[in-house]
C-alpha cells in the first residue's frame, strides 16, 4: 500500500522545469538585451547627432571668426583705420636710423646697403 | 451523416488552403516580385540623401595674405504646414523673426500664414542673427522655422586687386579672374550621406547608410605681393585724382621668372558689391585693352636691328633734321636731329631714327621680331579672356606701315604684352610667360600644383639685350625723355611712350593720348619691370607726355617697391646721408 502511494505521488520534474525556466529566462534576457542594445544604439545616435551639431557650430564659429580676422587684418581695413586715426604710424626719418654694427653677411667689394639686414632680396 | 461531415471538413480545409494560398501569393508578390518597387516607395518616405557641402578654397597672395575667404550664412525657411499643425501663432513667430531679420512683422505674419511646406523667409542671414532667432524660438518652444546653411564669399580687400581675384555668380561658380579660371580647384566636391528620418522628421542616426565625405576646395596662392600691390594701388589712386584718366594700368613683373607682383587697373569695382559694378569697371585692362604702344615699341625695333647686326649701338643714322618724307607722307620728330646713334635714337625717342632702323631690317624680318617678342599672341597668363592684340602680317601692310609700326603705331598690344616684351630686354633676351599663380595647395597644406617659370623662347642674344639696356639707361638721364623716372639710389632703365588715341571711326583723336612709361630697376640686374599707362590723362598739352605724366608715377612706385624688396642701392648720392658704403676690405 505504502509502496503504491509512493509510486503514485506526483514528483516535480525539477530538471525539466529548470531547463524550461532557463530557456524562458534566456529568451527573456536576450529579448531585453536586444531592446537595451537597440535603445543604446538610438541614444548613442542621438549623442552623435548632438556632438555633430556642436562640431558644426564650432566649425561655423571658427569660419565666422576666420572671416572677421581676414577682414579686420586686410590692407583696406588697416588703411581705413589709419586714416581714421585709430592706428598711428610714424615713418622713420633717415636721420633717425643708427647703424651700430657692420652688416653681418659677407658682401662684395664696393657693394652698398641701405640698411643692416640679414634678409637680402633675391 | 459521417460523410457530409467529412465533406464539410474538406471544404473548410480547401477554403482555408485557398485563403492561405492567396495570402502566400500576395506575400510572395509583395516581398519578391514587387520588392524593389515597394522598397523604393518606403525609402522615398524615410530615406533622404543629405548633402555634405564642401568648403570653397581660399585665394591668397604670395605671403598667404587672404584675398578671398568664405563666411557662413544661413537661409531662414518656414514650414507652413508644421506651423499650422502645431497651432503656432504666425503673429508670434513673426514677432520673434522681425527684429533680428530687420523685416516688417505684419509682412512676415502674412508670409507664415500658409500651408506650404517650404517658404523662404530670408537669404544671407548672418550666424549671429540665426543664433538670436534659434534661442528665442527655443525659449518659446515654437516650431516651423528652419535654417539652411550656406556660405558667401568675402573679399577682405574690397577693390584692391579686384580684376585679378574675380568673383562668383549666384550659383557659386567662379566667373571672373582667378575665381573663374581656377574654379575647378577652388570648388571642391560635395559629399553625401543616405540616412533615415522618423515621422517627425528627426534623423535616425543608427540607420545611416552609404556616406562620402566632402572634399574641400584647394587654396590658390598668387604670385602677387599685396605690399607691392598696395603701393601700386595708392599711387594709382593719387594719379587718377590728379589726371582723371579714362583708364589706367600698372603692372609689375619679375623679368627673370615672369611672376606678376602687382596688377592694378582703373576704373575698378568693389568685389563685395559686384552688383553695383559697371561692365567697363570689371574689365581687366591689363589683358583686355588693345592700345597702340607708342614709343615704348621702339625697343623692339632697336633690339631687332641690333640682334640682326644691321646696326651697332654706335652706328649713326641720319634723322633728316626732324622731317622725313616716306611714301609721300611726312614723318616728324619732336625736335630736329641730324645724325643719331642707335642709343641716341632710343634716348631721344626719334621716330625717324626708329623708322630707318625698321627699313634696314625689312618687312619680313621686322615682323618676325615683333612676333618673337610675343606681340600678336596671348601671353598665356592664367587669367580669363586674354586677347592677343593686333599685328597684321607683312602682306597686309601698306608701304608706309613699316615706318609707323617702328614707332608703335598701326599695332595693337595689351599692357601685359608690353611688360613681357620689356622683360626680354631686362632678363637677357628670354621671353617669359607671365605667371599669376604661385601654387595650389589642399586644405592640409600639401602641394597640388606648382607653376614654375616658363621660358617661351629666346628672342635676342644676351649681348643685344645688354646693348639695349645700356641705351635705355640713357633714357632716364638728364638728356633722355624720362628724367622724372629716376629713383634715388638706383639706376633705372626704361622707355617713355606717348601715343595718340585711335578714333573708332578711323584716324586719331586730337589732343587725346595714351601716355606710358615702361622701365626696370636696377638697370644692370633687374628685379622688376614696371609699366605705368594712363589713357587720356587730363593735363595741359605741353605736359601730356609719358615722361611728364607716367614717369613720375613710375619713380614713386619703383622707389617704394625697391625699399620693400630690400634692394641694395647702387648709385651713391652726395646728399643722401643714410647710404652706407662698405667693402669686403673695410
XYZ file of C-alpha atoms in Angstrom:
708
model
C 0.000 0.000 0.000
C 2.711 2.352 1.085
C 4.657 1.316 -1.963
C 1.679 2.119 -4.182
C 1.230 5.516 -2.543
C 4.825 6.186 -3.102
C 4.512 5.186 -6.730
C 1.534 7.374 -7.393
C 2.950 10.503 -5.691
C 3.423 13.399 -8.173
C 7.069 14.362 -8.153
C 8.263 17.671 -9.604
C 10.360 17.279 -12.778
C 12.970 19.667 -11.410
C 15.470 19.160 -14.166
C 12.957 19.710 -16.896
C 11.458 22.672 -15.071
C 14.888 24.190 -14.573
C 15.627 23.689 -18.229
C 12.437 25.473 -19.279
C 12.941 28.219 -16.760
C 16.465 28.654 -18.064
C 15.227 28.746 -21.661
C 12.494 31.250 -20.745
C 14.973 33.324 -18.738
C 17.496 33.176 -21.523
C 14.911 34.235 -24.100
C 13.699 36.984 -21.778
C 17.192 38.279 -21.111
C 18.082 38.046 -24.776
C 14.961 39.997 -25.667
C 15.576 42.597 -23.021
C 19.224 42.738 -24.015
C 18.213 43.254 -27.600
C 15.858 46.056 -26.605
C 18.509 47.539 -24.341
C 21.130 47.397 -27.085
C 18.727 48.864 -29.584
C 17.925 51.627 -27.126
C 21.609 52.220 -26.539
C 22.131 52.414 -30.272
C 19.479 55.090 -30.573
C 20.658 57.097 -27.592
C 24.242 56.868 -28.871
C 22.963 58.005 -32.229
C 21.305 60.968 -30.565
C 24.537 61.754 -28.742
C 26.409 61.543 -32.038
C 23.903 63.951 -33.555
C 24.290 66.390 -30.653
C 28.081 66.195 -30.921
C 27.890 66.658 -34.670
C 25.781 69.758 -34.154
C 28.287 71.077 -31.637
C 31.122 70.364 -34.038
C 29.241 72.074 -36.871
C 28.582 75.071 -34.647
C 32.247 75.275 -33.674
C 33.324 74.949 -37.314
C 30.847 77.643 -38.269
C 32.037 79.913 -35.460
C 35.620 79.240 -36.493
C 34.795 80.164 -40.074
C 32.980 83.307 -38.955
C 35.983 84.322 -36.836
C 38.342 83.470 -39.650
C 36.371 85.712 -41.978
C 36.395 88.504 -39.390
C 40.155 88.196 -38.911
C 40.670 88.302 -42.681
C 38.526 91.406 -42.977
C 39.936 93.224 -39.967
C 43.549 92.479 -40.871
C 43.131 93.338 -44.553
C 45.103 96.219 -46.005
C 41.929 98.063 -46.931
C 40.637 97.966 -43.336
C 44.013 98.814 -41.816
C 44.366 101.748 -44.211
C 40.890 102.962 -43.254
C 41.697 102.637 -39.542
C 44.933 104.506 -40.144
C 43.066 107.286 -41.930
C 40.510 107.414 -39.115
C 43.323 107.786 -36.597
C 42.728 104.523 -34.738
C 46.199 103.352 -35.724
C 49.131 105.677 -35.624
C 52.197 105.151 -37.782
C 55.166 107.423 -37.939
C 57.636 106.902 -40.737
C 61.212 106.563 -39.528
C 63.138 109.508 -40.885
C 66.541 108.885 -42.420
C 68.430 110.763 -39.703
C 66.904 108.530 -37.035
C 68.414 105.341 -38.444
C 71.523 104.438 -36.475
C 73.715 101.621 -37.637
C 75.740 100.202 -34.822
C 77.222 97.115 -36.383
C 78.512 96.333 -39.792
C 76.336 94.160 -41.966
C 76.569 90.593 -40.652
C 76.574 88.979 -44.080
C 79.580 88.916 -46.370
C 79.151 91.416 -49.116
C 81.117 92.022 -52.231
C 83.660 94.797 -52.510
C 82.098 98.158 -53.216
C 78.606 96.857 -52.562
C 76.271 99.317 -50.883
C 73.496 98.512 -48.461
C 70.698 100.777 -47.336
C 70.108 99.067 -44.024
C 71.774 96.383 -41.988
C 69.563 93.429 -42.558
C 70.197 89.743 -42.927
C 67.307 89.345 -45.307
C 68.536 90.191 -48.730
C 66.081 90.228 -51.568
C 66.733 87.556 -54.134
C -24.059 11.938 -41.713
C -20.442 10.958 -41.314
C -19.929 11.585 -44.998
C -21.398 15.040 -45.025
C -19.223 15.962 -42.058
C -16.172 14.808 -43.917
C -17.218 16.804 -46.964
C -17.760 19.875 -44.852
C -14.390 19.412 -43.270
C -12.768 19.039 -46.659
C -14.497 22.146 -47.967
C -13.303 24.065 -44.918
C -9.797 22.735 -45.429
C -9.805 23.673 -49.084
C -11.233 27.053 -48.212
C -8.507 27.659 -45.688
C -5.851 26.344 -48.054
C -7.142 28.610 -50.818
C -7.199 31.514 -48.443
C -3.614 30.905 -47.319
C -2.573 30.287 -50.907
C -3.956 33.687 -51.863
C -2.218 35.277 -48.895
C 1.007 33.440 -49.722
C 0.753 34.510 -53.323
C 0.226 38.096 -52.276
C 3.075 37.854 -49.783
C 5.461 36.431 -52.370
C 4.362 39.050 -54.858
C 4.916 41.874 -52.379
C 8.142 40.549 -50.923
C 9.785 39.144 -54.007
C 8.229 40.280 -57.276
C 7.465 43.884 -56.301
C 10.153 44.163 -53.671
C 12.181 46.837 -55.398
C 9.194 48.998 -56.199
C 7.905 48.980 -52.634
C 11.359 49.364 -51.147
C 11.749 52.480 -53.240
C 8.374 53.775 -52.101
C 9.291 53.150 -48.466
C 12.692 54.715 -48.965
C 11.096 57.789 -50.506
C 9.134 58.251 -47.312
C 12.022 57.830 -44.892
C 15.395 57.734 -46.596
C 16.940 61.036 -47.531
C 20.180 61.987 -49.195
C 21.902 64.615 -47.118
C 24.400 66.766 -48.986
C 27.642 67.458 -47.134
C 28.818 70.758 -48.547
C 32.467 71.264 -49.459
C 34.185 74.452 -48.390
C 35.425 76.604 -51.264
C 39.162 77.120 -51.254
C 40.668 80.487 -50.460
C 42.759 82.789 -52.626
C 45.907 84.176 -51.022
C 48.803 86.373 -52.033
C 52.370 85.092 -52.137
C 52.728 85.722 -48.378
C 49.439 83.949 -47.647
C 47.555 87.161 -47.052
C 43.867 86.400 -47.553
C 42.300 87.748 -50.742
C 39.118 85.661 -50.890
C 37.602 83.772 -47.975
C 34.251 82.213 -47.026
C 31.757 83.367 -44.447
C 28.995 81.032 -43.230
C 25.490 82.398 -43.651
C 22.015 80.898 -43.280
C 18.790 80.877 -45.235
C 15.732 81.106 -42.994
C 12.976 78.774 -44.145
C 9.458 78.229 -42.747
C 7.319 75.077 -42.858
C 3.776 76.473 -43.053
C 2.165 73.062 -42.564
C 4.136 72.402 -39.387
C 3.272 75.856 -38.082
C -0.455 75.246 -38.563
C -0.234 71.620 -37.297
C 1.416 72.714 -34.059
C -1.113 75.537 -33.728
C 1.701 78.043 -33.518
C 0.626 81.619 -33.902
C 2.161 83.093 -37.086
C 1.966 86.524 -35.496
C 4.029 85.325 -32.507
C 6.604 83.786 -34.838
C 6.707 86.932 -36.943
C 7.330 88.991 -33.831
C 10.377 86.839 -33.000
C 11.765 86.962 -36.535
C 11.048 90.579 -37.418
C 13.665 92.341 -35.320
C 16.746 90.154 -35.998
C 15.869 89.851 -39.692
C 15.015 93.547 -39.967
C 11.713 92.797 -41.663
C 8.184 94.064 -41.165
C 6.278 91.896 -38.640
C 2.948 92.198 -40.482
C 4.502 91.133 -43.790
C 6.198 88.224 -42.044
C 2.970 87.090 -40.386
C 1.247 87.040 -43.789
C 4.122 85.025 -45.231
C 3.985 82.500 -42.380
C 0.187 82.055 -42.555
C 0.315 79.371 -45.253
C 0.104 75.611 -45.734
C 3.147 75.473 -47.976
C 5.935 73.279 -46.603
C 8.799 75.397 -47.896
C 8.721 79.163 -47.653
C 11.993 81.097 -47.898
C 11.812 83.908 -45.375
C 15.227 85.491 -45.916
C 18.536 84.607 -47.508
C 22.057 85.658 -46.467
C 21.277 85.777 -42.752
C 24.415 86.005 -40.618
C 25.278 83.430 -37.987
C 24.728 85.995 -35.232
C 21.194 86.722 -36.439
C 20.469 82.995 -36.808
C 21.660 82.300 -33.258
C 19.413 85.017 -31.827
C 16.387 83.578 -33.643
C 17.188 79.984 -32.583
C 17.435 80.976 -28.920
C 14.173 82.908 -28.998
C 12.348 80.037 -30.712
C 13.719 77.560 -28.154
C 12.617 79.711 -25.222
C 9.033 79.875 -26.518
C 9.063 76.259 -27.821
C 7.892 77.357 -31.251
C 8.423 75.132 -34.267
C 8.265 75.520 -38.016
C 11.317 77.712 -38.646
C 14.480 76.106 -40.049
C 17.918 77.263 -41.081
C 19.689 76.056 -44.191
C 23.459 76.502 -44.021
C 25.068 78.351 -46.884
C 28.199 80.380 -47.350
C 29.124 83.600 -49.038
C 32.419 84.758 -50.440
C 34.118 87.683 -48.751
C 36.916 89.743 -50.255
C 38.699 91.460 -47.358
C 40.475 93.953 -49.599
C 37.375 95.133 -51.447
C 38.513 96.976 -54.568
C 42.172 96.052 -54.311
C 43.303 93.539 -56.963
C 39.649 93.153 -57.994
C 40.339 92.383 -61.666
C 42.745 89.585 -60.794
C 40.814 87.926 -57.960
C 37.471 87.970 -59.810
C 34.133 86.925 -58.374
C 31.398 84.271 -58.458
C 27.858 84.223 -59.789
C 24.740 83.446 -57.766
C 25.258 79.696 -58.354
C 28.600 79.874 -56.523
C 30.521 79.393 -59.752
C 33.576 81.495 -60.413
C 33.050 83.669 -63.465
C 35.855 86.215 -63.463
C 39.546 86.377 -62.642
C 41.164 83.658 -60.558
C 37.737 82.672 -59.190
C 36.767 81.771 -62.736
C 39.940 80.307 -64.137
C 40.720 78.200 -61.037
C 37.120 77.246 -60.278
C 37.792 73.521 -60.646
C 40.457 73.646 -57.944
C 38.633 76.091 -55.674
C 35.188 74.476 -55.785
C 35.922 71.130 -54.120
C 33.445 68.257 -54.205
C 30.300 67.990 -52.117
C 29.828 64.751 -50.192
C 26.595 62.909 -49.380
C 25.021 60.605 -46.814
C 21.961 58.384 -47.045
C 20.039 58.375 -43.812
C 16.519 57.799 -42.477
C 14.125 60.105 -40.724
C 11.331 59.265 -38.320
C 7.746 60.516 -38.593
C 8.655 63.850 -37.030
C 11.497 64.394 -39.449
C 14.233 63.621 -36.926
C 17.198 61.734 -38.276
C 17.607 58.118 -37.085
C 21.379 58.051 -36.780
C 21.808 54.227 -36.480
C 20.146 53.850 -39.869
C 22.732 55.885 -41.655
C 23.850 54.122 -44.803
C 26.339 54.966 -47.512
C 28.357 58.084 -46.801
C 31.023 60.021 -48.685
C 32.725 62.955 -47.037
C 33.048 66.326 -48.713
C 36.380 67.211 -50.271
C 37.103 70.860 -49.565
C 38.396 73.073 -52.337
C 42.099 73.784 -52.709
C 43.678 77.093 -51.791
C 45.219 79.102 -54.604
C 48.298 81.185 -53.859
C 49.094 84.007 -56.260
C 52.468 85.470 -57.179
C 51.088 88.900 -56.294
C 52.607 90.541 -53.231
C 49.952 92.635 -51.508
C 52.543 95.006 -50.064
C 53.626 95.932 -53.600
C 50.026 95.868 -54.786
C 49.178 98.329 -52.011
C 51.964 100.660 -53.146
C 50.671 100.464 -56.714
C 47.033 100.994 -55.757
C 47.817 104.033 -53.605
C 49.946 105.632 -56.305
C 47.340 104.843 -58.938
C 44.621 106.439 -56.796
C 46.758 109.549 -56.419
C 47.474 109.610 -60.171
C 43.783 109.192 -61.022
C 42.861 112.001 -58.642
C 45.442 114.237 -60.339
C 44.998 113.324 -64.008
C 41.499 111.801 -64.113
C 42.364 109.378 -66.925
C 39.756 107.311 -68.725
C 41.753 104.207 -67.976
C 44.961 103.484 -66.092
C 47.043 100.360 -65.671
C 50.098 99.481 -63.633
C 51.809 96.101 -63.858
C 54.922 94.964 -62.002
C 56.604 91.747 -63.074
C 59.784 89.868 -62.175
C 61.625 89.662 -65.507
C 63.597 86.508 -64.707
C 60.610 84.368 -63.750
C 57.606 86.133 -65.242
C 55.933 86.360 -61.817
C 53.452 89.220 -61.664
C 53.986 91.087 -58.402
C 51.205 93.633 -58.843
C 48.480 94.388 -61.358
C 46.046 97.251 -60.955
C 43.593 98.977 -63.272
C 41.301 101.939 -63.106
C 38.339 102.066 -63.204
C 37.814 99.311 -60.692
C 34.983 97.927 -58.580
C 34.289 96.504 -55.130
C 34.336 92.703 -55.108
C 31.916 92.678 -52.175
C 29.401 94.766 -54.159
C 29.679 93.201 -57.599
C 26.088 94.129 -58.439
C 26.986 97.811 -58.338
C 29.846 97.419 -60.810
C 29.549 98.542 -64.426
C 30.892 96.216 -67.166
C 33.532 98.794 -68.020
C 34.784 98.760 -64.422
C 35.070 94.971 -64.426
C 37.322 94.846 -67.461
C 40.888 93.822 -66.716
C 42.526 96.403 -68.991
C 45.954 94.834 -68.462
C 44.992 91.870 -70.637
C 41.876 93.076 -72.446
C 42.739 96.549 -73.693
C 44.364 96.940 -77.051
C 46.424 100.103 -77.258
C 48.963 101.494 -79.644
C 52.110 101.323 -77.535
C 53.772 104.397 -78.996
C 57.472 104.912 -78.453
C 57.858 102.065 -75.967
C 57.658 99.855 -79.062
C 60.963 101.330 -80.279
C 62.773 98.858 -78.008
C 61.529 96.097 -80.328
C 62.747 97.964 -83.401
C 66.159 98.725 -81.890
C 66.617 95.249 -80.400
C 65.721 93.606 -83.722
C 68.133 95.788 -85.683
C 70.957 95.212 -83.189
C 70.306 91.477 -82.944
C 70.319 91.092 -86.725
C 73.571 93.020 -86.906
C 72.258 95.575 -89.376
C 73.484 98.287 -86.982
C 75.709 98.616 -83.947
C 74.860 100.695 -80.860
C 77.197 103.427 -82.022
C 76.113 103.330 -85.711
C 74.930 106.716 -86.859
C 71.542 107.148 -88.503
C 70.673 110.390 -90.209
C 67.413 111.665 -88.767
C 66.613 114.145 -91.517
C 66.616 117.156 -89.176
C 63.123 116.368 -87.973
C 61.161 115.719 -91.199
C 61.342 112.515 -93.217
C 59.225 112.081 -96.319
C 58.348 108.430 -96.743
C 55.876 107.168 -99.352
C 54.847 110.740 -99.931
C 53.904 111.365 -96.330
C 55.967 113.239 -93.754
C 57.217 111.674 -90.548
C 58.202 114.132 -87.826
C 60.403 114.094 -84.760
C 59.601 116.196 -81.731
C 62.899 118.034 -82.253
C 65.021 118.102 -85.380
C 68.022 115.767 -85.172
C 70.886 115.144 -87.555
C 72.984 112.033 -87.052
C 71.957 109.936 -84.049
C 73.451 106.702 -82.798
C 71.088 103.780 -82.095
C 71.437 104.546 -78.391
C 70.549 108.163 -79.028
C 67.526 107.178 -81.107
C 66.125 105.466 -78.027
C 67.295 108.211 -75.675
C 65.757 110.996 -77.778
C 62.873 108.771 -78.901
C 63.387 109.659 -82.547
C 60.554 108.478 -84.785
C 62.595 108.942 -87.922
C 65.527 107.011 -86.463
C 63.258 104.122 -85.460
C 61.625 104.096 -88.897
C 65.024 103.943 -90.603
C 66.088 101.046 -88.353
C 62.956 99.149 -89.353
C 63.566 99.917 -93.033
C 67.069 98.483 -92.712
C 65.521 95.275 -91.334
C 62.814 94.930 -93.968
C 59.153 93.977 -93.537
C 59.514 90.250 -93.022
C 62.403 90.305 -90.538
C 60.828 93.148 -88.574
C 57.517 91.277 -88.414
C 59.249 88.111 -87.214
C 60.881 90.020 -84.367
C 57.591 91.613 -83.392
C 56.075 88.138 -83.129
C 59.123 86.747 -81.315
C 58.703 89.467 -78.692
C 55.251 87.974 -78.034
C 53.047 90.517 -79.779
C 50.071 89.205 -81.714
C 49.592 86.183 -79.437
C 48.305 85.627 -75.932
C 50.982 85.705 -73.256
C 49.449 82.617 -71.624
C 48.872 84.236 -68.237
C 46.383 82.317 -66.117
C 43.633 84.910 -66.355
C 40.443 84.505 -68.359
C 39.672 86.284 -71.611
C 43.150 87.462 -72.506
C 43.446 88.791 -76.054
C 46.417 88.581 -78.352
C 46.488 92.113 -79.729
C 46.551 93.080 -83.400
C 49.643 92.545 -85.510
C 48.959 92.281 -89.217
C 51.260 90.104 -91.331
C 53.543 91.950 -93.795
C 51.436 91.069 -96.851
C 48.647 93.170 -95.359
C 50.918 96.135 -94.634
C 50.672 99.278 -96.703
C 54.026 100.557 -97.935
C 54.072 103.266 -95.269
C 53.203 100.896 -92.376
C 56.739 99.778 -91.574
C 57.704 103.359 -90.703
C 54.665 103.716 -88.430
C 54.959 100.298 -86.751
C 58.584 101.052 -85.877
C 57.403 103.836 -83.565
C 54.465 101.904 -82.120
C 51.631 102.948 -84.406
C 49.419 100.639 -86.517
C 49.855 97.826 -83.976
C 47.611 96.882 -81.086
C 49.141 95.408 -77.957
C 47.951 94.703 -74.451
C 49.742 96.301 -71.477
C 50.831 92.847 -70.279
C 52.410 92.068 -73.664
C 54.388 95.301 -73.395
C 55.654 94.288 -69.940
C 56.598 90.805 -71.166
C 58.485 92.361 -74.099
C 60.417 94.716 -71.837
C 61.239 91.739 -69.626
C 63.036 90.225 -72.623
C 65.451 93.159 -72.581
C 65.700 93.084 -68.776
C 66.421 89.361 -68.369
C 68.963 88.903 -71.125
C 66.812 88.045 -74.114
C 64.315 85.408 -72.960
C 60.542 85.761 -73.363
C 58.982 84.505 -70.136
C 55.355 83.520 -69.732
C 53.717 85.875 -67.215
C 52.696 83.909 -64.116
C 49.968 84.979 -61.729
C 49.524 81.702 -59.810
C 52.273 80.588 -57.463
C 50.864 77.245 -56.418
C 47.763 75.325 -55.378
C 47.644 73.572 -52.011
C 44.969 71.406 -50.433
C 43.338 72.179 -47.087
C 46.112 70.267 -45.286
C 48.771 72.366 -46.967
C 50.009 69.663 -49.331
C 51.022 70.916 -52.741
C 48.610 70.031 -55.552
C 50.071 72.052 -58.404
C 53.003 74.374 -58.856
C 53.653 76.856 -61.618
C 57.372 77.053 -62.338
C 58.755 79.768 -64.637
C 58.179 79.036 -68.329
C 60.614 80.311 -70.919
C 58.683 80.637 -74.151
C 61.666 81.335 -76.399
C 64.928 83.177 -76.717
C 64.190 86.369 -78.612
C 67.523 88.191 -78.745
C 71.042 87.382 -77.644
C 72.333 88.352 -74.196
C 74.702 90.801 -75.841
C 71.867 92.547 -77.698
C 69.808 92.698 -74.519
C 72.759 94.299 -72.730
C 73.188 96.865 -75.501
C 69.505 97.812 -75.380
C 69.675 98.027 -71.579
C 72.592 100.431 -71.838
C 70.613 102.552 -74.281
C 67.561 102.537 -72.033
C 69.662 103.742 -69.090
C 70.281 106.937 -71.052
C 66.547 107.480 -71.464
C 66.361 108.017 -67.707
C 69.056 110.673 -67.676
C 69.258 114.430 -67.944
C 69.477 114.061 -71.733
C 66.682 111.499 -72.123
C 62.916 111.774 -72.181
C 62.316 110.264 -68.735
C 64.474 112.098 -66.245
C 61.461 112.146 -63.917
C 61.553 108.332 -63.755
C 64.800 108.422 -61.745
C 64.836 106.576 -58.457
C 67.103 107.726 -55.683
C 69.956 105.278 -55.199
C 69.195 103.143 -58.250
C 69.995 103.156 -61.926
C 66.735 102.932 -63.865
C 66.329 101.860 -67.473
C 63.133 102.428 -69.386
C 61.265 103.981 -72.250
C 58.535 106.545 -72.415
C 55.525 106.233 -74.704
C 53.102 108.871 -75.920
C 50.605 107.548 -78.438
C 47.721 109.441 -79.966
C 44.457 107.684 -79.271
C 42.840 105.828 -82.106
C 39.433 107.045 -83.182
C 36.966 104.164 -83.604
C 35.698 105.998 -86.713
C 39.214 105.993 -88.166
C 42.281 108.140 -87.752
C 43.425 109.610 -84.447
C 41.724 111.751 -81.841
C 43.067 115.244 -81.482
C 44.527 116.051 -78.069
C 43.920 112.593 -76.618
C 46.912 110.433 -75.775
C 47.853 107.156 -74.130
C 50.937 108.006 -72.094
C 53.144 105.365 -70.599
C 56.461 104.573 -69.021
C 57.896 101.086 -69.178
C 61.041 100.563 -67.162
C 63.010 98.285 -64.881
C 65.264 98.514 -61.894
C 68.155 98.057 -61.060
C 69.200 98.566 -64.673
C 72.071 96.058 -64.648
C 70.408 93.325 -62.642
C 66.690 93.983 -62.930
C 64.467 92.776 -60.108
C 61.252 94.094 -61.545
C 59.767 95.591 -64.672
C 57.044 98.157 -64.199
C 54.567 99.625 -66.650
C 52.557 102.754 -65.901
C 49.957 103.559 -68.558
C 47.308 106.281 -68.496
C 44.692 106.671 -71.174
C 43.556 110.224 -71.813
C 45.148 111.925 -68.819
C 43.655 115.358 -68.242
C 46.603 117.706 -68.266
C 47.931 120.536 -70.361
C 49.032 119.729 -73.913
C 52.689 120.529 -73.203
C 52.730 118.102 -70.244
C 50.757 115.271 -71.838
C 53.760 113.003 -72.408
C 54.853 109.710 -70.945
C 57.928 111.368 -69.489
C 55.860 114.023 -67.727
C 52.835 112.035 -66.552
C 53.771 108.352 -66.289
C 57.470 108.619 -65.430
C 56.989 110.338 -62.032
C 54.376 107.743 -61.077
C 56.832 105.010 -62.046
C 59.522 106.681 -59.949
C 57.380 106.754 -56.820
C 56.190 103.172 -57.266
C 59.679 101.872 -58.070
C 61.289 103.635 -55.112
C 58.818 102.209 -52.613
C 58.956 98.768 -54.219
C 62.760 98.742 -54.119
C 62.689 99.639 -50.437
C 60.148 96.936 -49.730
C 62.160 94.363 -51.670
C 65.253 95.441 -49.728
C 67.228 96.035 -52.902
C 70.723 97.320 -52.385
C 71.171 100.867 -53.674
C 73.891 101.004 -56.285
C 74.151 104.676 -57.002
C 75.534 106.803 -54.209
C 74.032 110.216 -53.956
C 76.020 113.034 -52.396
C 73.043 114.384 -50.482
C 71.943 111.030 -49.132
C 73.298 110.572 -45.628
C 71.796 107.158 -44.961
C 73.548 105.208 -47.653
C 76.278 103.144 -46.096
C 79.134 102.118 -48.312
C 81.068 99.081 -47.284
C 83.513 96.855 -48.968
C 84.882 93.487 -48.069
C 88.145 95.155 -47.229
C 86.631 97.533 -44.652
